[in-house]
mmCIF file of C-alpha atoms and ligand atoms in Angstrom:
data_model
loop_
_atom_site.group_PDB
_atom_site.id
_atom_site.type_symbol
_atom_site.label_atom_id
_atom_site.label_comp_id
_atom_site.label_asym_id
_atom_site.label_seq_id
_atom_site.Cartn_x
_atom_site.Cartn_y
_atom_site.Cartn_z
ATOM 1 C CA UNK P 375 25.018 -3.098 21.216
ATOM 2 C CA UNK P 376 22.881 -0.198 22.466
ATOM 3 C CA UNK P 377 19.317 -1.206 23.752
ATOM 4 C CA UNK P 378 17.793 2.125 24.015
ATOM 5 C CA UNK P 379 18.297 4.395 21.110
ATOM 6 C CA UNK P 380 17.178 7.968 20.205
ATOM 7 C CA UNK P 381 17.662 8.563 16.497
ATOM 8 C CA UNK P 382 17.607 12.093 15.228
ATOM 9 C CA UNK P 383 16.770 12.171 11.537
ATOM 10 C CA UNK P 384 16.908 15.359 9.444
ATOM 11 C CA UNK P 385 13.872 16.145 7.304
ATOM 12 C CA UNK P 386 16.222 15.658 4.455
ATOM 13 C CA UNK P 387 16.251 11.921 5.203
ATOM 14 C CA UNK P 388 12.764 12.078 3.507
ATOM 15 C CA UNK P 389 13.717 14.309 0.597
ATOM 16 C CA UNK P 390 17.344 13.595 -0.146
ATOM 17 C CA UNK P 391 20.100 16.029 0.752
ATOM 18 C CA UNK P 392 19.215 19.599 -0.109
ATOM 19 C CA UNK P 393 15.801 18.676 -1.390
ATOM 20 C CA UNK P 394 12.140 19.480 -0.319
ATOM 21 C CA UNK P 395 9.186 17.202 -0.064
ATOM 22 C CA UNK P 396 9.180 13.446 -0.029
ATOM 23 C CA UNK P 397 11.138 11.153 -2.235
ATOM 24 C CA UNK P 398 9.952 7.544 -2.834
ATOM 25 C CA UNK P 399 13.488 6.469 -3.330
ATOM 26 C CA UNK P 400 14.712 8.017 -0.014
ATOM 27 C CA UNK P 401 11.692 6.562 1.975
ATOM 28 C CA UNK P 402 12.491 3.097 0.637
ATOM 29 C CA UNK P 403 16.065 3.557 1.854
ATOM 30 C CA UNK P 404 15.006 4.900 5.174
ATOM 31 C CA UNK P 405 12.682 1.854 5.724
ATOM 32 C CA UNK P 406 15.540 -0.483 4.671
ATOM 33 C CA UNK P 407 17.911 1.125 7.104
ATOM 34 C CA UNK P 408 15.425 1.236 10.029
ATOM 35 C CA UNK P 409 14.457 -2.484 9.459
ATOM 36 C CA UNK P 410 17.966 -3.497 10.079
ATOM 37 C CA UNK P 411 17.892 -2.103 13.576
ATOM 38 C CA UNK P 412 14.276 -2.626 14.366
ATOM 39 C CA UNK P 413 14.772 -6.426 13.980
ATOM 40 C CA UNK P 414 17.361 -6.224 16.865
ATOM 41 C CA UNK P 415 14.615 -5.734 19.495
ATOM 42 C CA UNK P 416 15.856 -2.389 20.676
ATOM 43 C CA UNK P 417 13.755 0.296 22.136
ATOM 44 C CA UNK P 418 13.830 3.032 19.414
ATOM 45 C CA UNK P 419 12.598 6.637 19.579
ATOM 46 C CA UNK P 420 12.848 8.871 16.547
ATOM 47 C CA UNK P 421 12.927 12.702 16.445
ATOM 48 C CA UNK P 422 12.438 14.011 12.877
ATOM 49 C CA UNK P 423 13.369 17.379 11.662
ATOM 50 C CA UNK P 424 11.398 19.377 9.009
ATOM 51 C CA UNK P 425 14.166 20.591 6.773
ATOM 52 C CA UNK P 426 12.254 18.916 3.789
ATOM 53 C CA UNK P 427 9.115 21.135 4.597
ATOM 54 C CA UNK P 428 10.110 24.238 6.522
ATOM 55 C CA UNK P 429 13.039 25.549 8.717
ATOM 56 C CA UNK P 430 12.066 28.611 10.571
ATOM 57 C CA UNK P 431 15.234 30.363 9.438
ATOM 58 C CA UNK P 432 14.557 29.800 5.816
ATOM 59 C CA UNK P 433 11.183 31.771 5.987
ATOM 60 C CA UNK P 434 12.768 35.297 5.574
ATOM 61 C CA UNK P 435 9.540 37.336 5.521
ATOM 62 C CA UNK P 436 8.256 35.783 8.653
ATOM 63 C CA UNK P 437 8.529 36.586 12.374
ATOM 64 C CA UNK P 438 10.819 33.788 13.748
ATOM 65 C CA UNK P 439 8.208 32.883 16.339
ATOM 66 C CA UNK P 440 5.710 32.256 13.509
ATOM 67 C CA UNK P 441 8.136 30.572 11.099
ATOM 68 C CA UNK P 442 9.308 28.141 13.995
ATOM 69 C CA UNK P 443 5.680 27.208 14.689
ATOM 70 C CA UNK P 444 5.355 26.196 11.043
ATOM 71 C CA UNK P 445 8.663 24.225 11.415
ATOM 72 C CA UNK P 446 7.254 22.364 14.453
ATOM 73 C CA UNK P 447 4.089 21.489 12.627
ATOM 74 C CA UNK P 448 6.337 20.169 9.845
ATOM 75 C CA UNK P 449 7.861 17.742 12.248
ATOM 76 C CA UNK P 450 4.423 16.454 13.152
ATOM 77 C CA UNK P 451 3.674 16.122 9.476
ATOM 78 C CA UNK P 452 6.752 14.198 8.906
ATOM 79 C CA UNK P 453 6.040 11.928 11.849
ATOM 80 C CA UNK P 454 2.546 11.069 10.614
ATOM 81 C CA UNK P 455 4.011 10.607 7.101
ATOM 82 C CA UNK P 456 6.591 8.239 8.412
ATOM 83 C CA UNK P 457 4.049 6.320 10.581
ATOM 84 C CA UNK P 458 2.112 5.594 7.439
ATOM 85 C CA UNK P 459 5.175 4.452 5.598
ATOM 86 C CA UNK P 460 6.234 2.247 8.448
ATOM 87 C CA UNK P 461 2.662 0.887 8.588
ATOM 88 C CA UNK P 462 2.795 -0.173 4.797
ATOM 89 C CA UNK P 463 6.153 -2.073 5.584
ATOM 90 C CA UNK P 464 4.872 -3.794 8.620
ATOM 91 C CA UNK P 465 6.747 -1.757 11.166
ATOM 92 C CA UNK P 466 4.581 -0.722 14.213
ATOM 93 C CA UNK P 467 5.024 2.943 15.285
ATOM 94 C CA UNK P 468 3.175 5.505 17.254
ATOM 95 C CA UNK P 469 3.322 9.277 17.026
ATOM 96 C CA UNK P 470 3.405 11.356 20.274
ATOM 97 C CA UNK P 471 3.576 15.119 20.362
ATOM 98 C CA UNK P 472 2.847 17.797 22.874
ATOM 99 C CA UNK P 473 1.746 20.297 20.212
ATOM 100 C CA UNK P 474 -1.233 18.952 18.267
ATOM 101 C CA UNK P 475 -4.496 17.276 19.109
ATOM 102 C CA UNK P 476 -5.128 15.037 16.220
ATOM 103 C CA UNK P 477 -6.753 11.482 16.075
ATOM 104 C CA UNK P 478 -3.407 9.684 15.149
ATOM 105 C CA UNK P 479 -1.191 11.754 17.556
ATOM 106 C CA UNK P 480 -0.931 10.719 21.191
ATOM 107 C CA UNK P 481 -0.185 13.424 23.825
ATOM 108 C CA UNK P 482 3.396 13.162 25.249
ATOM 109 C CA UNK P 483 3.046 11.399 28.519
ATOM 110 C CA UNK P 484 6.210 10.048 30.029
ATOM 111 C CA UNK P 485 4.491 7.265 31.896
ATOM 112 C CA UNK P 486 3.212 5.734 28.776
ATOM 113 C CA UNK P 487 6.382 5.698 26.634
ATOM 114 C CA UNK P 488 7.729 2.602 28.200
ATOM 115 C CA UNK P 489 4.385 0.684 27.446
ATOM 116 C CA UNK P 490 4.666 1.574 23.846
ATOM 117 C CA UNK P 491 8.329 0.320 23.716
ATOM 118 C CA UNK P 492 7.308 -2.927 25.518
ATOM 119 C CA UNK P 493 4.521 -3.464 23.025
ATOM 120 C CA UNK P 494 7.209 -3.193 20.152
ATOM 121 C CA UNK P 495 6.363 0.224 18.800
ATOM 122 C CA UNK P 496 8.872 2.677 17.498
ATOM 123 C CA UNK P 497 7.952 6.041 19.188
ATOM 124 C CA UNK P 498 8.012 8.922 16.833
ATOM 125 C CA UNK P 499 8.359 12.192 18.760
ATOM 126 C CA UNK P 500 6.873 15.038 16.819
ATOM 127 C CA UNK P 501 6.542 18.737 17.438
ATOM 128 C CA UNK P 502 10.144 19.414 18.502
ATOM 129 C CA UNK P 503 10.586 20.930 22.029
ATOM 130 C CA UNK P 504 7.156 22.663 21.515
ATOM 131 C CA UNK P 505 8.966 26.059 21.752
ATOM 132 C CA UNK P 506 9.918 28.303 18.952
ATOM 133 C CA UNK P 507 13.772 29.375 18.774
ATOM 134 C CA UNK P 508 14.887 25.722 19.131
ATOM 135 C CA UNK P 509 15.611 23.019 16.778
ATOM 136 C CA UNK P 510 14.976 19.279 16.635
ATOM 137 C CA UNK P 511 18.574 18.656 17.717
ATOM 138 C CA UNK P 512 17.626 20.008 21.047
ATOM 139 C CA UNK P 513 14.371 18.118 21.017
ATOM 140 C CA UNK P 514 16.242 14.947 20.234
ATOM 141 C CA UNK P 515 18.504 15.573 23.378
ATOM 142 C CA UNK P 516 15.414 16.112 25.539
ATOM 143 C CA UNK P 517 13.551 13.076 24.396
ATOM 144 C CA UNK P 518 16.647 10.974 24.569
ATOM 145 C CA UNK P 519 17.073 11.812 28.187
ATOM 146 C CA UNK P 520 13.265 11.455 28.892
ATOM 147 C CA UNK P 521 13.362 7.879 27.423
ATOM 148 C CA UNK P 522 16.576 7.051 29.177
ATOM 149 C CA UNK P 523 18.336 6.261 25.917
ATOM 150 C CA UNK P 524 21.792 4.814 26.007
ATOM 151 C CA UNK P 525 22.904 6.808 23.069
ATOM 152 C CA UNK P 526 21.688 9.773 20.816
ATOM 153 C CA UNK P 527 22.458 8.968 17.212
ATOM 154 C CA UNK P 528 22.351 11.950 15.075
ATOM 155 C CA UNK P 529 22.086 10.759 11.447
ATOM 156 C CA UNK P 530 22.993 13.542 9.140
ATOM 157 C CA UNK P 531 24.697 14.201 5.803
ATOM 158 C CA UNK P 532 28.349 14.399 6.911
ATOM 159 C CA UNK P 533 30.562 11.669 8.161
ATOM 160 C CA UNK P 534 30.885 13.191 11.651
ATOM 161 C CA UNK P 535 32.429 16.187 13.360
ATOM 162 C CA UNK P 536 35.370 18.036 11.687
ATOM 163 C CA UNK P 537 37.650 20.805 12.783
ATOM 164 C CA UNK P 538 35.736 22.911 10.224
ATOM 165 C CA UNK P 539 32.744 22.507 7.960
ATOM 166 C CA UNK P 540 33.659 19.649 5.645
ATOM 167 C CA UNK P 541 31.175 20.972 2.984
ATOM 168 C CA UNK P 542 33.174 24.230 2.806
ATOM 169 C CA UNK P 543 36.641 23.179 3.375
ATOM 170 C CA UNK P 544 38.344 20.160 1.637
ATOM 171 C CA UNK P 545 41.083 19.863 4.144
ATOM 172 C CA UNK P 546 38.857 19.590 7.194
ATOM 173 C CA UNK P 547 39.959 16.818 9.513
ATOM 174 C CA UNK P 548 37.351 14.391 11.128
ATOM 175 C CA UNK P 549 37.426 13.792 14.821
ATOM 176 C CA UNK P 550 36.724 10.319 15.848
ATOM 177 C CA UNK P 551 36.005 11.336 19.537
ATOM 178 C CA UNK P 552 35.476 14.884 20.950
ATOM 179 C CA UNK P 553 34.273 16.008 24.313
ATOM 180 C CA UNK P 554 31.000 18.047 24.742
ATOM 181 C CA UNK P 555 33.094 20.793 26.123
ATOM 182 C CA UNK P 556 35.215 20.976 22.922
ATOM 183 C CA UNK P 557 32.238 20.844 20.699
ATOM 184 C CA UNK P 558 30.750 23.690 22.454
ATOM 185 C CA UNK P 559 33.886 25.636 22.765
ATOM 186 C CA UNK P 560 34.566 25.299 18.974
ATOM 187 C CA UNK P 561 30.886 26.170 18.124
ATOM 188 C CA UNK P 562 30.526 23.128 16.152
ATOM 189 C CA UNK P 563 27.557 23.657 13.841
ATOM 190 C CA UNK P 564 26.566 20.156 13.133
ATOM 191 C CA UNK P 565 24.410 20.311 16.276
ATOM 192 C CA UNK P 566 23.121 23.027 18.478
ATOM 193 C CA UNK P 567 25.097 24.155 21.625
ATOM 194 C CA UNK P 568 21.872 23.519 23.711
ATOM 195 C CA UNK P 569 21.737 19.923 22.622
ATOM 196 C CA UNK P 570 25.474 19.342 23.420
ATOM 197 C CA UNK P 571 24.904 20.995 26.816
ATOM 198 C CA UNK P 572 21.665 18.940 27.716
ATOM 199 C CA UNK P 573 23.651 15.749 26.779
ATOM 200 C CA UNK P 574 26.898 16.787 28.710
ATOM 201 C CA UNK P 575 24.724 17.449 31.941
ATOM 202 C CA UNK P 576 22.935 14.145 31.717
ATOM 203 C CA UNK P 577 26.063 12.174 30.628
ATOM 204 C CA UNK P 578 24.407 11.008 27.361
ATOM 205 C CA UNK P 579 26.870 10.143 24.508
ATOM 206 C CA UNK P 580 26.110 11.235 21.030
ATOM 207 C CA UNK P 581 27.066 9.510 17.805
ATOM 208 C CA UNK P 582 27.154 11.539 14.712
ATOM 209 C CA UNK P 583 26.943 9.554 11.568
ATOM 210 C CA UNK P 584 26.249 9.839 7.893
ATOM 211 C CA UNK P 585 22.731 8.663 7.259
ATOM 212 C CA UNK P 586 23.234 8.377 3.591
ATOM 213 C CA UNK P 587 25.836 5.623 3.734
ATOM 214 C CA UNK P 588 24.212 2.144 3.762
ATOM 215 C CA UNK P 589 24.688 0.166 6.885
ATOM 216 C CA UNK P 590 25.819 3.103 8.907
ATOM 217 C CA UNK P 591 22.794 3.195 11.192
ATOM 218 C CA UNK P 592 23.139 -0.470 12.121
ATOM 219 C CA UNK P 593 26.820 -0.023 12.911
ATOM 220 C CA UNK P 594 26.221 2.932 15.099
ATOM 221 C CA UNK P 595 23.541 0.951 17.057
ATOM 222 C CA UNK P 596 25.944 -2.012 17.316
ATOM 223 C CA UNK P 597 28.374 0.358 19.063
ATOM 224 C CA UNK P 598 30.891 0.920 16.205
ATOM 225 C CA UNK P 599 32.335 4.388 16.085
ATOM 226 C CA UNK P 600 31.945 5.056 12.310
ATOM 227 C CA UNK P 601 31.468 8.875 12.674
ATOM 228 C CA UNK P 602 32.260 10.867 15.630
ATOM 229 C CA UNK P 603 31.444 10.150 19.266
ATOM 230 C CA UNK P 604 30.770 12.980 21.600
ATOM 231 C CA UNK P 605 31.203 12.062 25.400
ATOM 232 C CA UNK P 606 32.980 13.249 28.491
HETATM 233 N N1 ADP N 2059 32.762 21.264 12.207
HETATM 234 C C1 ADP N 2059 31.665 20.714 11.412
HETATM 235 N N2 ADP N 2059 31.805 19.446 11.249
HETATM 236 C C2 ADP N 2059 30.803 18.717 10.490
HETATM 237 N N3 ADP N 2059 29.709 19.368 9.904
HETATM 238 C C3 ADP N 2059 29.761 20.624 10.111
HETATM 239 C C4 ADP N 2059 30.626 21.413 10.765
HETATM 240 N N4 ADP N 2059 30.433 22.768 10.597
HETATM 241 C C5 ADP N 2059 29.304 22.860 9.914
HETATM 242 N N5 ADP N 2059 28.876 21.640 9.522
HETATM 243 C C6 ADP N 2059 27.708 21.436 8.632
HETATM 244 O O1 ADP N 2059 26.572 20.892 9.469
HETATM 245 C C7 ADP N 2059 25.748 20.404 8.538
HETATM 246 C C8 ADP N 2059 24.823 19.252 9.465
HETATM 247 O O2 ADP N 2059 23.979 20.033 10.238
HETATM 248 P P1 ADP N 2059 22.526 20.291 9.943
HETATM 249 O O3 ADP N 2059 22.446 20.871 8.564
HETATM 250 O O4 ADP N 2059 21.934 21.030 11.094
HETATM 251 O O5 ADP N 2059 22.055 18.829 9.977
HETATM 252 P P2 ADP N 2059 20.576 18.163 9.919
HETATM 253 O O6 ADP N 2059 19.840 18.854 8.914
HETATM 254 O O7 ADP N 2059 20.892 16.686 9.730
HETATM 255 O O8 ADP N 2059 20.015 18.444 11.363
HETATM 256 C C9 ADP N 2059 26.574 19.526 7.626
HETATM 257 O O9 ADP N 2059 25.953 19.570 6.348
HETATM 258 C C10 ADP N 2059 27.956 20.399 7.643
HETATM 259 O O10 ADP N 2059 27.988 21.104 6.350
HETATM 260 O O1 UDP N 2060 11.878 22.697 19.372
HETATM 261 C C1 UDP N 2060 11.750 23.081 18.174
HETATM 262 C C2 UDP N 2060 12.059 22.269 16.976
HETATM 263 C C3 UDP N 2060 11.881 22.737 15.733
HETATM 264 N N1 UDP N 2060 11.518 24.008 15.607
HETATM 265 C C4 UDP N 2060 11.268 24.545 14.200
HETATM 266 O O2 UDP N 2060 11.151 23.393 13.219
HETATM 267 C C5 UDP N 2060 12.089 23.466 12.253
HETATM 268 C C6 UDP N 2060 12.639 22.130 11.716
HETATM 269 O O3 UDP N 2060 13.441 21.599 12.592
HETATM 270 P P1 UDP N 2060 14.959 21.415 12.154
HETATM 271 O O4 UDP N 2060 15.489 22.701 11.541
HETATM 272 O O5 UDP N 2060 15.666 20.937 13.518
HETATM 273 O O6 UDP N 2060 14.933 20.212 11.079
HETATM 274 P P2 UDP N 2060 16.055 19.490 10.380
HETATM 275 O O7 UDP N 2060 17.167 20.469 9.910
HETATM 276 O O8 UDP N 2060 16.647 18.426 11.369
HETATM 277 O O9 UDP N 2060 15.387 18.752 9.197
HETATM 278 C C7 UDP N 2060 13.138 24.426 12.809
HETATM 279 O O10 UDP N 2060 14.062 25.044 11.878
HETATM 280 C C8 UDP N 2060 12.395 25.366 13.582
HETATM 281 O O11 UDP N 2060 11.951 26.371 12.772
HETATM 282 C C9 UDP N 2060 11.235 24.786 16.550
HETATM 283 O O12 UDP N 2060 10.751 25.982 16.449
HETATM 284 N N2 UDP N 2060 11.377 24.360 17.889
#
């Protein structure tokens, strides 16, 4: 079982696939899935996207730098939202972010992260990488390395990495294992090339799983390869 896990959650984990906003049903499901791994006494960091609010690319009339800043703020909003949901369910968490100064957001300081873990908090990393032109996949890779995670779990809406987009091609074939090199060469869209590259350089394995299948998150943390594992 992995002991230090960075979980990348799409904003769609809050809204349901393809949706916007916050769904009560989805949040109940999210809490149930998180409780299964939180009880295992692992050090858990979470990077949340903002696809349920803004994705920079979706704001067509905006300059991308502007749109991406809205996206990054969205990730902080989601982090605070999740902190509140966790609180109501007896789960201790803390929001850290380099981009905003708010009373319930703690500035990102590497030296303190371990103390939050030791005190039993889930650390919610908001604000992405703090730079436009990136996505939260890259932020997840960065934070995973910074917290010395054993694994980066990308919980998304497909069962893993396929030889082509499974949402578009019925005959797409899933890889159980793939190297970073192959993922980059084949320009696999499920995660940014930057994220693959950061993980490759730092020898951090990635587990791509379908978040919307009950029990998948627990299995991934227990080390079962239920989706696709990206490694050397
Ligand atoms: N080769 C591929 N294997 C798996 N998924 C792919 C592939 N190419 C494109 N995709 C698409 O990538 C999507 C997941 O990426 P993305 O939408 O960025 O996830 P998230 O919002 O969870 O960060 C899937 O819905 C899938 O349709
Ligand atoms: O380092 C970052 C991370 C995120 N974003 C912006 O925030 C949005 C939300 O993140 P993402 O698309 O990764 O969300 P997800 O698809 O995972 O819900 C992105 O589209 C970007 O516009 C950004 O500019 N820099």
